[in-house]
Short mmCIF file of C-alpha atoms and ligand atoms in Angstrom, two decimals:
data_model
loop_
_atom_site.label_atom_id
_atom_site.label_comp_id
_atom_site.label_asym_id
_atom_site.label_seq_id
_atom_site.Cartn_x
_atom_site.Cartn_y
_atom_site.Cartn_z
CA UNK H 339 48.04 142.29 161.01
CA UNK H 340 48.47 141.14 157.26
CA UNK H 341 50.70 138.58 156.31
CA UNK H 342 52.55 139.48 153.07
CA UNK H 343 55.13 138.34 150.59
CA UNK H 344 57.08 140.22 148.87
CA UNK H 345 58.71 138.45 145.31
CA UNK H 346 61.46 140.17 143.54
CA UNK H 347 61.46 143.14 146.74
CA UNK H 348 64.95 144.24 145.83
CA UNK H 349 63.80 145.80 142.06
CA UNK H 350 61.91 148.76 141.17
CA UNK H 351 58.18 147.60 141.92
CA UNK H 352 59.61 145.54 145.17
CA UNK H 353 61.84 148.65 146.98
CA UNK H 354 58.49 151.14 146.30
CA UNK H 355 56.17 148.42 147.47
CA UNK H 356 58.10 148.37 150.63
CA UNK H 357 58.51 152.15 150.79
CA UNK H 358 54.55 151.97 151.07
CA UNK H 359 54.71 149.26 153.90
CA UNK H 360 57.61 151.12 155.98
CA UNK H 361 55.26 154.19 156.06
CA UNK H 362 52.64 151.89 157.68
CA UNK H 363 52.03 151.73 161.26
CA UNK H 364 54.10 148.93 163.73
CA UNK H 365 52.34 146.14 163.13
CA UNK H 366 49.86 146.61 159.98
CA UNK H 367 52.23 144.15 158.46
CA UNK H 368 53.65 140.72 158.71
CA UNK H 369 56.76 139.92 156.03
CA UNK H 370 56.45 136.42 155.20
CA UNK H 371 58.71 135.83 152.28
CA UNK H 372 61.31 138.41 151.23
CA UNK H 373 62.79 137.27 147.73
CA UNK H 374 65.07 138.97 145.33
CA UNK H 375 67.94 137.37 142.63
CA UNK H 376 71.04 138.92 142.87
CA UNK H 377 71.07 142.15 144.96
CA UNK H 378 72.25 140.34 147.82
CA UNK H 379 73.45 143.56 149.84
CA UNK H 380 69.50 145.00 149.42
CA UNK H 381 67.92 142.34 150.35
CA UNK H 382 69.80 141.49 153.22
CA UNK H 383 69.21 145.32 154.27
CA UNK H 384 65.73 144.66 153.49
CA UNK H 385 65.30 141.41 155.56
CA UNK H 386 66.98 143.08 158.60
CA UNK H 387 64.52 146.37 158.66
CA UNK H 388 61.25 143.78 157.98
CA UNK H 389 62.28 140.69 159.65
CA UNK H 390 60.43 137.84 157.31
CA UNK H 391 60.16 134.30 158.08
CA UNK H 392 62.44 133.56 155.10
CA UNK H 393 64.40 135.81 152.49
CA UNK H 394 65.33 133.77 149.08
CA UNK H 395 67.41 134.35 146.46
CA UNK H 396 66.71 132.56 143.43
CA UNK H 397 70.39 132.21 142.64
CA UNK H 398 72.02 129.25 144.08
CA UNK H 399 75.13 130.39 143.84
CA UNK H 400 74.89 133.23 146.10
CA UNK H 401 73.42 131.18 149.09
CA UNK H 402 76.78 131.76 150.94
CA UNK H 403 76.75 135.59 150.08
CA UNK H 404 73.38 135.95 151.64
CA UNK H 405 73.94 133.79 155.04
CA UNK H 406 77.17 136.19 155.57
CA UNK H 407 74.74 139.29 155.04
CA UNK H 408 72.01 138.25 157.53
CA UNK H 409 74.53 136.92 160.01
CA UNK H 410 73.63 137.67 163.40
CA UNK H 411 69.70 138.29 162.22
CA UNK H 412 68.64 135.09 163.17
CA UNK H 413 66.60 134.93 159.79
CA UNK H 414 66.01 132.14 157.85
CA UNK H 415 67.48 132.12 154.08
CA UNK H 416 67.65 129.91 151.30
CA UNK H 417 68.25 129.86 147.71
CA UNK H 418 67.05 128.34 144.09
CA UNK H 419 63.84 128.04 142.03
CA UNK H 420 62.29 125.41 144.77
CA UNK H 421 63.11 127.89 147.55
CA UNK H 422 61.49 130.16 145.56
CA UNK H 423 58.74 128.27 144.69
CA UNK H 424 58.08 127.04 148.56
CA UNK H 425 58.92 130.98 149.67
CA UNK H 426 55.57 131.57 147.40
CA UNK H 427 53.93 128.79 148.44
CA UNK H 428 53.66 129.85 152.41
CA UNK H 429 50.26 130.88 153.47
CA UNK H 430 49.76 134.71 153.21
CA UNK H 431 46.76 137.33 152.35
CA UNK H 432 48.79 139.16 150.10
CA UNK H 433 51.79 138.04 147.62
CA UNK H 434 53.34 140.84 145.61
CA UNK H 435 54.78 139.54 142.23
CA UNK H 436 57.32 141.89 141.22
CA UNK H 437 60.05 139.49 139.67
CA UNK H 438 61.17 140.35 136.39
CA UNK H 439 60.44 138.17 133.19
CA UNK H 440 59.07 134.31 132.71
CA UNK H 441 61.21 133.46 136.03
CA UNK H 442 57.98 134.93 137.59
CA UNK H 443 55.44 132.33 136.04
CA UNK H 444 55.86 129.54 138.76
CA UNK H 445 56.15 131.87 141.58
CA UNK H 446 53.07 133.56 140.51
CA UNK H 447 51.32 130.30 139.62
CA UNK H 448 52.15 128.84 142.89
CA UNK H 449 50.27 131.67 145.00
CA UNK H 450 47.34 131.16 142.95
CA UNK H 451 47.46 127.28 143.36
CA UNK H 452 47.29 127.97 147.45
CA UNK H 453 44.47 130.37 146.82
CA UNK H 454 46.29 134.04 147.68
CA UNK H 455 45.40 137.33 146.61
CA UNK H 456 48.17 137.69 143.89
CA UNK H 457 49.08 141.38 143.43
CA UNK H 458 50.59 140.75 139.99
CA UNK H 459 53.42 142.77 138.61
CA UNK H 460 54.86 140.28 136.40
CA UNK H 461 52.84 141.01 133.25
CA UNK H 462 55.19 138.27 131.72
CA UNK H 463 53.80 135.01 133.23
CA UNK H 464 49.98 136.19 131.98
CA UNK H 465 51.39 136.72 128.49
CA UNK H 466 52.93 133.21 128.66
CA UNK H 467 50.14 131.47 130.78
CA UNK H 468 47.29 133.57 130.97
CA UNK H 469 44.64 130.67 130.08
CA UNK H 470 46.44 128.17 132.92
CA UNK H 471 46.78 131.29 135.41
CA UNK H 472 43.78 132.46 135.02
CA UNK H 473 42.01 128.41 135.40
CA UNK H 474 44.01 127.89 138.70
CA UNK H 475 42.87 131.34 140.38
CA UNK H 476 39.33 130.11 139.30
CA UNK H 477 39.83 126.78 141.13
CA UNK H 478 41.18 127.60 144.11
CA UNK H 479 39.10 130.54 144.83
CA UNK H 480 42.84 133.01 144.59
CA UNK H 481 42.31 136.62 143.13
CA UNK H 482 44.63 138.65 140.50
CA UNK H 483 44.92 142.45 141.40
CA UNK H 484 46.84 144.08 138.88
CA UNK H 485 49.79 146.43 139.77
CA UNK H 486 50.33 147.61 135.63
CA UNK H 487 49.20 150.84 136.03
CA UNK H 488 47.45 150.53 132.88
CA UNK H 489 45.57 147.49 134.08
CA UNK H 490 45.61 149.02 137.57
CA UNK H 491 43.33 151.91 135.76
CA UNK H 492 41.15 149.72 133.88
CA UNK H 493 40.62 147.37 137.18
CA UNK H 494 39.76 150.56 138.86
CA UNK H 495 36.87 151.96 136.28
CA UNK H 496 35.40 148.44 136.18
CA UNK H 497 34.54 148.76 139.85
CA UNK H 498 31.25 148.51 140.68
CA UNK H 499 30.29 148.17 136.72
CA UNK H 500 29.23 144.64 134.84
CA UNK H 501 31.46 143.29 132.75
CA UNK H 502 28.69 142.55 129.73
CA UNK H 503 28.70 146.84 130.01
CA UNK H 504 32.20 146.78 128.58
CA UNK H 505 32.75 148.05 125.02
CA UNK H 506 36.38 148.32 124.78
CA UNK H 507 39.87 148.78 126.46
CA UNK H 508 41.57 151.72 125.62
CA UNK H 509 45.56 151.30 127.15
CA UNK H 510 47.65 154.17 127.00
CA UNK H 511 51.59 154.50 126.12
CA UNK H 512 53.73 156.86 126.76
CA UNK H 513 55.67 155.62 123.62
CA UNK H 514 58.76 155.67 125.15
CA UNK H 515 62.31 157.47 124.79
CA UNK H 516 62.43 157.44 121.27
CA UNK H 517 58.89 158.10 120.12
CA UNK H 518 60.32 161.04 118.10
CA UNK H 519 63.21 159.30 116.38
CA UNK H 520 63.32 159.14 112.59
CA UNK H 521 61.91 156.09 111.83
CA UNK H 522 65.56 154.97 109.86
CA UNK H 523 67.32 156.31 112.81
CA UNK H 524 65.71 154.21 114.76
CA UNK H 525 68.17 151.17 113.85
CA UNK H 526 70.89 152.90 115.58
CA UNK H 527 69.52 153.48 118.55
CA UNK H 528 71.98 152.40 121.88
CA UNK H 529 70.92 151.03 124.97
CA UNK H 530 71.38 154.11 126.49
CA UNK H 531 69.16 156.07 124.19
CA UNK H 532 66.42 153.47 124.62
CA UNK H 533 66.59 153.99 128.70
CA UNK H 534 65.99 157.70 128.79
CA UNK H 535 62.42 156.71 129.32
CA UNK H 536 60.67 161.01 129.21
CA UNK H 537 57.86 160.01 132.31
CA UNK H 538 58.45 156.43 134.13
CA UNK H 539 61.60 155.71 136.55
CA UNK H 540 61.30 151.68 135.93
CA UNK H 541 63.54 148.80 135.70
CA UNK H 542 66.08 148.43 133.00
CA UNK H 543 64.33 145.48 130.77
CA UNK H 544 61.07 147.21 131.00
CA UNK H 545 62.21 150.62 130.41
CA UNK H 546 63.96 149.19 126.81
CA UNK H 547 60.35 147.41 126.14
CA UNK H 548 59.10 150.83 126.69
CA UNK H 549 60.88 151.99 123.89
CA UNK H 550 60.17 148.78 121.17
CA UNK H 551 56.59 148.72 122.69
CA UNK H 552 57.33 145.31 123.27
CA UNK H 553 55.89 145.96 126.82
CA UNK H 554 52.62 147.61 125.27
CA UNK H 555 52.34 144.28 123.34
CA UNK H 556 52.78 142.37 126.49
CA UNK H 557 50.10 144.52 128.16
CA UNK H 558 47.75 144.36 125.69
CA UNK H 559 47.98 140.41 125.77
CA UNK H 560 47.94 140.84 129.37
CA UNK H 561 44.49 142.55 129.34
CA UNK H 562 42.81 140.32 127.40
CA UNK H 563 43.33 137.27 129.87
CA UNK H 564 42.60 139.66 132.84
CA UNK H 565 39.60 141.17 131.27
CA UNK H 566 38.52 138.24 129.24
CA UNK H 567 38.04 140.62 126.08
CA UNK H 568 37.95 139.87 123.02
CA UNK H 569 41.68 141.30 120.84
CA UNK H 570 39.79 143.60 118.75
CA UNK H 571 37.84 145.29 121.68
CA UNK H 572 42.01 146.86 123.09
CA UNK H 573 42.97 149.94 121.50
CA UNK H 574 46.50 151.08 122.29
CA UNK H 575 46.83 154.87 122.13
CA UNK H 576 50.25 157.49 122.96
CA UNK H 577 49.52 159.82 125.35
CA UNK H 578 52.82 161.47 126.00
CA UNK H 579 52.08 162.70 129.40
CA UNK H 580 51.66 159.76 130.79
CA UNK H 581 48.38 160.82 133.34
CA UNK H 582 45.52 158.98 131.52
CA UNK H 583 46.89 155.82 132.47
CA UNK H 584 43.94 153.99 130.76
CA UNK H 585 40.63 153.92 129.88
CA UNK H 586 37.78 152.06 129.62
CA UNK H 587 34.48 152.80 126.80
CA UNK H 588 31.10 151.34 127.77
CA UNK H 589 28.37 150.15 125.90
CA UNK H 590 26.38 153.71 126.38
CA UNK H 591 29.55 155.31 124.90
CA UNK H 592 30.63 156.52 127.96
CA UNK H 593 34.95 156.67 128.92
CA UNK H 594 36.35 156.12 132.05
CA UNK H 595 39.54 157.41 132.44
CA UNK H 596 41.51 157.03 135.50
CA UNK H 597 44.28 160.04 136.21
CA UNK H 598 47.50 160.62 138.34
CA UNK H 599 50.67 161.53 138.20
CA UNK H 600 53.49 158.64 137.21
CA UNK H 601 54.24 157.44 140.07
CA UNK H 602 54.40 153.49 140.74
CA UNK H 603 53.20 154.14 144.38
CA UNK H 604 49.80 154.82 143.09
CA UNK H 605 48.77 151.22 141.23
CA UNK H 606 50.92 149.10 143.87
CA UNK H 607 49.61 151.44 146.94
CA UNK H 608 46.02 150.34 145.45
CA UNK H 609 46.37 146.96 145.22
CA UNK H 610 47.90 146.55 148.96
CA UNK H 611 45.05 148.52 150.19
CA UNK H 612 42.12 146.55 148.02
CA UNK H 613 39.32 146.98 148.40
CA UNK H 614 40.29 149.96 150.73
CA UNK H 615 41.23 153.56 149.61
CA UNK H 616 43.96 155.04 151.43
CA UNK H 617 45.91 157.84 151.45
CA UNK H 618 49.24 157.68 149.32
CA UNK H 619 52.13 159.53 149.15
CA UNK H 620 51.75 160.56 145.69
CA UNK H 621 51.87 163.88 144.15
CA UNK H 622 48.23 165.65 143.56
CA UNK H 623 47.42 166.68 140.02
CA UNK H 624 47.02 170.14 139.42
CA UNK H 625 45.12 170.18 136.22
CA UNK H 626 44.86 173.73 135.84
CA UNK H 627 48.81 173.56 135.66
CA UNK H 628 48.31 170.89 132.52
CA UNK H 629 48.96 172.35 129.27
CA UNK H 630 47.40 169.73 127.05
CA UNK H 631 46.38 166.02 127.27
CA UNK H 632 47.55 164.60 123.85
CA UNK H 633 46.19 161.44 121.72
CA UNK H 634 47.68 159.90 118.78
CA UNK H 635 47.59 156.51 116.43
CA UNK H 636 50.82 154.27 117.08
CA UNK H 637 52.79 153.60 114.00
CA UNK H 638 53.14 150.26 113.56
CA UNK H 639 55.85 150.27 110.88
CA UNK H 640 57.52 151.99 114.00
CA UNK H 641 56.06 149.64 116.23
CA UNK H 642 55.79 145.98 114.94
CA UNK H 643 55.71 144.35 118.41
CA UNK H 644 52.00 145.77 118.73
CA UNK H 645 50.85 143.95 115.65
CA UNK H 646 53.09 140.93 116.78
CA UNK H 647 50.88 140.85 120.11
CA UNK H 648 47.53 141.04 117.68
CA UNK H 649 48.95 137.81 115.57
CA UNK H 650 49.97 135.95 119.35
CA UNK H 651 46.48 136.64 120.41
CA UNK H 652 45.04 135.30 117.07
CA UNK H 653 46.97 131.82 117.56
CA UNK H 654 46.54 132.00 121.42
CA UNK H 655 47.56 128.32 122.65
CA UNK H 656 51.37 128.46 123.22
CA UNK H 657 51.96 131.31 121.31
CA UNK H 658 52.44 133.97 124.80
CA UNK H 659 54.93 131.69 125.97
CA UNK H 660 56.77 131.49 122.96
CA UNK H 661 56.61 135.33 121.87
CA UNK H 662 57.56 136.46 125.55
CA UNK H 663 60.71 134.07 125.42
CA UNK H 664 61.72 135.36 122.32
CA UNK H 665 61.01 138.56 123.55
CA UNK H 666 63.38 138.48 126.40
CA UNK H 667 66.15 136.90 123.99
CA UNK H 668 65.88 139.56 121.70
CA UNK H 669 65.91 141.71 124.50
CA UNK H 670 69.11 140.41 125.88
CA UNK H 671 71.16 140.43 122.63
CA UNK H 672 69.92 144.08 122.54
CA UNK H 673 71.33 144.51 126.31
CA UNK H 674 74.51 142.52 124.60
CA UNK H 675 74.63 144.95 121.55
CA UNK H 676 74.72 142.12 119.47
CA UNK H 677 71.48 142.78 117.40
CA UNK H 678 69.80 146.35 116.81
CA UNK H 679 66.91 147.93 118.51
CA UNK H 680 64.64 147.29 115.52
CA UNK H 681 66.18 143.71 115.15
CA UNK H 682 64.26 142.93 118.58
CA UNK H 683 61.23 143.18 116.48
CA UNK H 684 62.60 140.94 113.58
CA UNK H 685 63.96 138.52 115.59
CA UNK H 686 60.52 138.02 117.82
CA UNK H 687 58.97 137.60 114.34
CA UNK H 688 61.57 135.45 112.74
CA UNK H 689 61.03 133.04 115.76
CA UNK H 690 57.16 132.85 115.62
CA UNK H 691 57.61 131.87 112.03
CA UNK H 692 60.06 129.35 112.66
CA UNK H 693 57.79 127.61 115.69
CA UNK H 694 54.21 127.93 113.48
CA UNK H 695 55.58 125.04 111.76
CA UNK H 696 55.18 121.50 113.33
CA UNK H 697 56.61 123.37 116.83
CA UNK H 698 52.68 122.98 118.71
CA UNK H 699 52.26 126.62 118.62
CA UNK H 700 49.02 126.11 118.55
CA UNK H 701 48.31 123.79 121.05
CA UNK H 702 46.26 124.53 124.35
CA UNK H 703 48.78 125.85 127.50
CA UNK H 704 46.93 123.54 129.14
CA UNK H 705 50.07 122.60 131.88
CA UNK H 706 52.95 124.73 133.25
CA UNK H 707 54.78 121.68 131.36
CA UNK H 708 53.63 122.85 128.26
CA UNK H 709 54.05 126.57 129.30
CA UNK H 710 57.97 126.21 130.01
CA UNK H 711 58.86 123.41 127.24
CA UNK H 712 57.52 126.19 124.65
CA UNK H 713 59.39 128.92 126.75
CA UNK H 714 62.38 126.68 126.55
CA UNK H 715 62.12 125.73 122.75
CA UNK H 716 61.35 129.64 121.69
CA UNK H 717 64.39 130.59 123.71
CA UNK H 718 66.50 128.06 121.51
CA UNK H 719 65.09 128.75 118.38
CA UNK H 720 65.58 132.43 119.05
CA UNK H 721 69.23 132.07 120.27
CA UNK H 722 69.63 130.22 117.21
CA UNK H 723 68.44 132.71 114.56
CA UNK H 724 69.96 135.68 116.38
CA UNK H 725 73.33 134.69 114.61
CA UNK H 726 71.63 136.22 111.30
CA UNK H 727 70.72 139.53 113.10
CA UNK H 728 74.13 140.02 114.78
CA UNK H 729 76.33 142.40 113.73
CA UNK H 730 79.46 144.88 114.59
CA UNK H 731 79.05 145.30 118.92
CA UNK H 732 77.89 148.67 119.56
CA UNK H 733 78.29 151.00 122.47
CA UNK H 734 75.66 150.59 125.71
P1 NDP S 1040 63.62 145.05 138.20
O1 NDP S 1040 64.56 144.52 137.21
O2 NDP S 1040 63.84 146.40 138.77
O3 NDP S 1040 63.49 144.01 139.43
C1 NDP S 1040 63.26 142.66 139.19
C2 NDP S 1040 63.22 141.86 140.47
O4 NDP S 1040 63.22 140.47 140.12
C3 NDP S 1040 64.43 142.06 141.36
O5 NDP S 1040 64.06 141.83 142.71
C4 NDP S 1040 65.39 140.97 140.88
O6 NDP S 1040 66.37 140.63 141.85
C5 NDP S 1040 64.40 139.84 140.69
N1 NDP S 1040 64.86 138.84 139.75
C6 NDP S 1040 65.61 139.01 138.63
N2 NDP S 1040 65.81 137.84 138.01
C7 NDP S 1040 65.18 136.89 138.76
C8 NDP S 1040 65.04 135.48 138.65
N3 NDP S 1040 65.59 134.79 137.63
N4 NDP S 1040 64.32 134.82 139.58
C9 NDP S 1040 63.77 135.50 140.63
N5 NDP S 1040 63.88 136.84 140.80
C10 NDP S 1040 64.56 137.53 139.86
O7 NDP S 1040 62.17 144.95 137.53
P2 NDP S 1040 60.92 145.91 137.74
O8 NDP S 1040 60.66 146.10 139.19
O9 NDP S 1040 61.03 147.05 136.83
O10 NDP S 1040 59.76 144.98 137.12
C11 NDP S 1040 59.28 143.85 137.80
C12 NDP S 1040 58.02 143.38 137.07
O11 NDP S 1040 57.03 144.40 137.17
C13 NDP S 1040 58.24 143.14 135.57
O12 NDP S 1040 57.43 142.10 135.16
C14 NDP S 1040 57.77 144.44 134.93
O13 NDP S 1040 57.31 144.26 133.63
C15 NDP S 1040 56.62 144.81 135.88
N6 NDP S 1040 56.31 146.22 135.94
C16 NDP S 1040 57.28 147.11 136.35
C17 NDP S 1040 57.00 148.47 136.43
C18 NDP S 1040 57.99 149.44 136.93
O14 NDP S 1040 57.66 150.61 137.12
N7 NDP S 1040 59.22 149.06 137.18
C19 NDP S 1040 55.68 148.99 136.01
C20 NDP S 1040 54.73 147.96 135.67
C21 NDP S 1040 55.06 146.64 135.62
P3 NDP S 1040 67.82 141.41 141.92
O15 NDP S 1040 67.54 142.86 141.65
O16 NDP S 1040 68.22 141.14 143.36
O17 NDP S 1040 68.73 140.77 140.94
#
């Protein structure tokens, strides 16, 4: 039986991780921690089909809300970041990390400090720690399986190979629901538009960074620190079908590619099996059936968060924290329709600017300390400027 926890279960990652665990025999599995924020009706219907030793939510407040749900259960709960922190703490073989946005960095960074095998969702807490996270799995003998799909592919045509063999990383993007918008149109764009993602079914902040490539940026940060590659050796490509879902080029010129349908099940149905293969219940290919696999460029007059992530990875230090908390302000005043879609971009940039200067940018993340004073300070400064971006609300 393997012991598992399961961070941020109730979101898109965490309910098709546990679709892959309910299709598992009695037994194969032992729920440790069950976590989610504020889906307290899910998780408490979660807790009660997979009976964990504890089931967090991360928001105080709703402490009450959950005890009520799991009444009669006889499972534990508890709530705030320390719950959360101990939930991830508890000895298991296998911690999912499926929470959404920096709130996943000392989750995630706890595993690794008790030496699990972190099945890493959160693509956030690498971009804002990657250095520290990647030091601590080192130390305490943990291990990073990635559950990106992207990264998931790349992890996947490494096997077996030597690193030294690597030429470059080639990630693939769908380029989200508005790759064919005008580029002036693009301004207009509503948060509706942005979420009518043409190949993914995600959650709601990734599906937007979908559409701003913000979450390409992110990735390709995030691939460096997994990888250990140098920036200019990740290429970031569209491929509109979304089936190459990434590639790797070797030193002999060969590609690897790795192939599937979309489907989520695949990449976190990989890692829960490492270093098994077993069947999934994911759709076959049928690539007789395929039309066409297309390749193009990115624009990145219609993309500036991809040659924000190149500039981040040029300062390195506490530059990932900083651009991934501006990121997710941006990202909220978006939500908020108080700046535009292509003010996300702006607004990301306007706050790197602001923090090169005398802010410690540049310094090493050598602490979480450091990590989440930058986060803190970037989240500020972005708040801050955001007043010159905002403008008339506009309709979700
Ligand atoms: P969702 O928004 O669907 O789910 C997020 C999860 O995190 C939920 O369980 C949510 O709880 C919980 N949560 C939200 N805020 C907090 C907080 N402050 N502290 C603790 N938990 C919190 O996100 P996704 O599943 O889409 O994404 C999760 C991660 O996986 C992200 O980092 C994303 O980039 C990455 N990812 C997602 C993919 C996808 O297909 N969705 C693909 C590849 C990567 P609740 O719902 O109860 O409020």
């Amino acid at each position: 039986m393997r012991r598992i926890s399961l961070l941020g279960a109730t979101g898109s990652v965490g309910t098709q991780a546990i679709d892959l665990i309910s299709r598992a025999e009695a037994g194969a599995y032992q729920v440790v921690a069950l976590t989610g924020a504020r889906n307290i009706a899910l998780l408490a219907e979660q807790a009660r089909a997979l009976r964990p030793e504890i089931v967090v939510t991360s928001e105080p407040g709703l402490l009450e809300d959950l005890r009520e749900a799991l009444t009669g259960t006889g499972l534990d709960c508890a709530a705030g970041p320390e719950a959360l922190r101990e939930a991830a703490a508890r000895p298991a073989d296998w911690v999912l990390n499926a929470i959404v946005g920096a709130a996943g960095l000392v989750p995630g960074l706890t595993a690794l400090e008790n030496g699990a095998t972190l099945a890493l969702a959160n693509k956030e807490s690498l971009v804002a720690a990657g250095p520290l996270m990647m030091r601590r799995m080192r130390e305490t003998g943990g291990r990073i399986l990635p559950v990106d799909s992207e990264h998931s592919a790349i992890f996947q045509a490494l096997a077996g190979e030597k690193l030294d063999a690597l030429d470059r990383i080639i990630l693939t993007a769908s380029g989200g629901a508005l790759r064919d918008w005008p580029l002036d149109k693009l301004e207009t764009a509503t948060v509706a538009e942005a979420l009518a993602h043409p190949n993914w079914a995600m959650g709601q902040r990734i599906t937007i960074d979908s559409a701003s490539m913000f979450n390409k940026a992110l990735e390709v940060i995030e691939a460096r620190e997994l990888f250990g590659v140098r920036p200019d050796q990740i290429e970031v490509i569209i491929h509109r079908e979304s089936i190459v879902h990434s590639m790797v080029g070797f030193t002999d010129g060969a590609i690897m590619a790795h192939l599937g349908c979309p489907d989520m099940r695949h990449p976190i149905g990989y890692a829960l099996n490492w270093p098994q293969r077993e069947p999934l219940p994911v759709a076959r290919l049928d690539l007789a059936k395929m039309a066409k696999l297309s390749f193009e460029a990115p624009d990145e007059a219609r993309f500036p968060a991809l040659r924000l992530a190149r500039e981040v990875m040029e300062v390195r230090g506490l530059a990932g924290a900083a651009f991934n908390a501006a990121k997710e302000i941006a990202l909220d005043q978006f939500l908020a329709g108080q700046i535009g879609f292509m003010d996300m971009a702006r607004l990301v940039e306007a706050t790197l600017d602001l923090l090169s200067t005398d802010s410690g940018l540049h310094n090493d993340a050598g602490s979480l300390e450091d990590v989440l004073a930058m986060d803190h300070l970037a989240r500020v400064r972005a708040d801050e400027l955001s007043a010159g971006f905002a403008r008339a609300p506009r309709q979700a």
